[in-house]
Amino acid sequence: MVVAGRLRLLRLLRLLPRVYRGTHTAIAEVETRRVRAVELSSPGVTAYADRDPVGALPLRVEVVPAALRVFGARPGRSPSVVGGLLGAEA
């Protein structure tokens, strides 16, 4: 989870490119935490994930272990599916 402290609007706008590049975690006002679940609530606000609307708040998001299959290439090997899907080695 990423939590941003108080930011003035101008500073927030200047930092948005870093969010898209993934370098925002080095900013002093930004804190990252590992969580299993988070609840979000704010009247009249729509939640987004990867720029797509998910639904109106309140919303509970949970991490489900082993629920995601990751596709990628391992060093020195052909691209495969990590985690055993399609016969790939774990």
Short mmCIF file of C-alpha atoms in Angstrom, two decimals:
data_model
loop_
_atom_site.label_atom_id
_atom_site.label_comp_id
_atom_site.label_asym_id
_atom_site.label_seq_id
_atom_site.Cartn_x
_atom_site.Cartn_y
_atom_site.Cartn_z
CA MET A 1 0.00 0.00 0.00
CA VAL A 2 1.25 3.48 -0.79
CA VAL A 3 0.30 6.39 1.45
CA ALA A 4 1.08 9.98 0.53
CA GLY A 5 1.35 12.58 3.25
CA ARG A 6 0.10 16.12 2.93
CA LEU A 7 1.07 17.52 -0.44
CA ARG A 8 0.23 20.90 -1.89
CA LEU A 9 -1.54 20.64 -5.22
CA LEU A 10 1.40 22.04 -7.20
CA ARG A 11 3.83 19.54 -5.61
CA LEU A 12 1.42 16.66 -6.26
CA LEU A 13 1.13 17.63 -9.92
CA ARG A 14 4.91 17.85 -10.23
CA LEU A 15 5.31 14.36 -8.71
CA LEU A 16 2.74 12.56 -10.88
CA PRO A 17 5.29 11.62 -13.59
CA ARG A 18 7.30 9.83 -10.89
CA VAL A 19 4.21 7.82 -9.93
CA TYR A 20 3.86 6.59 -13.52
CA ARG A 21 7.60 5.76 -13.68
CA GLY A 22 7.42 3.92 -10.34
CA THR A 23 10.04 6.14 -8.67
CA HIS A 24 7.60 7.79 -6.24
CA THR A 25 8.62 5.57 -3.31
CA ALA A 26 11.81 7.60 -2.86
CA ILE A 27 9.82 10.78 -2.12
CA ALA A 28 9.91 11.88 1.53
CA GLU A 29 6.12 12.35 1.74
CA VAL A 30 5.42 8.85 0.38
CA GLU A 31 5.31 5.78 2.62
CA THR A 32 4.90 2.16 1.54
CA ARG A 33 3.50 -0.60 3.74
CA ARG A 34 2.87 -4.31 3.31
CA VAL A 35 -0.73 -5.15 4.16
CA ARG A 36 -3.07 -8.12 3.72
CA ALA A 37 -6.21 -6.00 3.41
CA VAL A 38 -7.27 -2.38 3.29
CA GLU A 39 -10.64 -0.67 3.54
CA LEU A 40 -11.27 2.58 1.71
CA SER A 41 -14.21 4.85 2.40
CA SER A 42 -15.12 8.35 1.33
CA PRO A 43 -18.56 9.56 0.29
CA GLY A 44 -19.04 10.18 -3.42
CA VAL A 45 -15.65 8.74 -4.49
CA THR A 46 -15.09 6.04 -7.12
CA ALA A 47 -12.15 3.64 -6.69
CA TYR A 48 -9.80 3.00 -9.62
CA ALA A 49 -7.30 0.21 -10.28
CA ASP A 50 -4.83 0.54 -13.16
CA ARG A 51 -6.81 3.56 -14.40
CA ASP A 52 -10.06 1.55 -14.62
CA PRO A 53 -13.05 2.29 -12.36
CA VAL A 54 -13.64 -0.51 -9.82
CA GLY A 55 -16.67 0.83 -7.98
CA ALA A 56 -17.94 3.32 -5.47
CA LEU A 57 -16.47 3.45 -2.00
CA PRO A 58 -16.59 1.94 0.59
CA LEU A 59 -14.41 -0.86 -0.75
CA ARG A 60 -12.36 -3.63 0.88
CA VAL A 61 -9.32 -4.96 -1.00
CA GLU A 62 -7.61 -8.19 0.10
CA VAL A 63 -4.41 -9.92 -0.97
CA VAL A 64 -5.06 -13.59 -1.76
CA PRO A 65 -1.87 -15.70 -1.66
CA ALA A 66 -1.12 -17.62 -4.90
CA ALA A 67 -4.11 -16.04 -6.70
CA LEU A 68 -1.98 -14.43 -9.41
CA ARG A 69 -0.04 -16.22 -12.11
CA VAL A 70 2.96 -14.25 -13.32
CA PHE A 71 4.16 -14.65 -16.91
CA GLY A 72 7.77 -13.89 -17.67
CA ALA A 73 11.13 -15.10 -18.85
CA ARG A 74 13.69 -16.54 -16.49
CA PRO A 75 17.36 -15.83 -17.14
CA GLY A 76 18.67 -18.26 -19.76
CA ARG A 77 15.25 -19.78 -20.42
CA SER A 78 12.34 -19.30 -22.77
CA PRO A 79 9.37 -17.28 -21.54
CA SER A 80 7.12 -19.39 -19.34
CA VAL A 81 4.51 -19.13 -16.66
CA VAL A 82 5.87 -18.93 -13.13
CA GLY A 83 4.00 -21.17 -10.71
CA GLY A 84 3.44 -24.37 -12.65
CA LEU A 85 0.70 -23.35 -15.10
CA LEU A 86 1.09 -24.84 -18.57
CA GLY A 87 3.76 -27.25 -17.35
CA ALA A 88 6.32 -24.62 -16.39
CA GLU A 89 8.71 -25.47 -13.61
CA ALA A 90 8.19 -23.64 -10.30
#
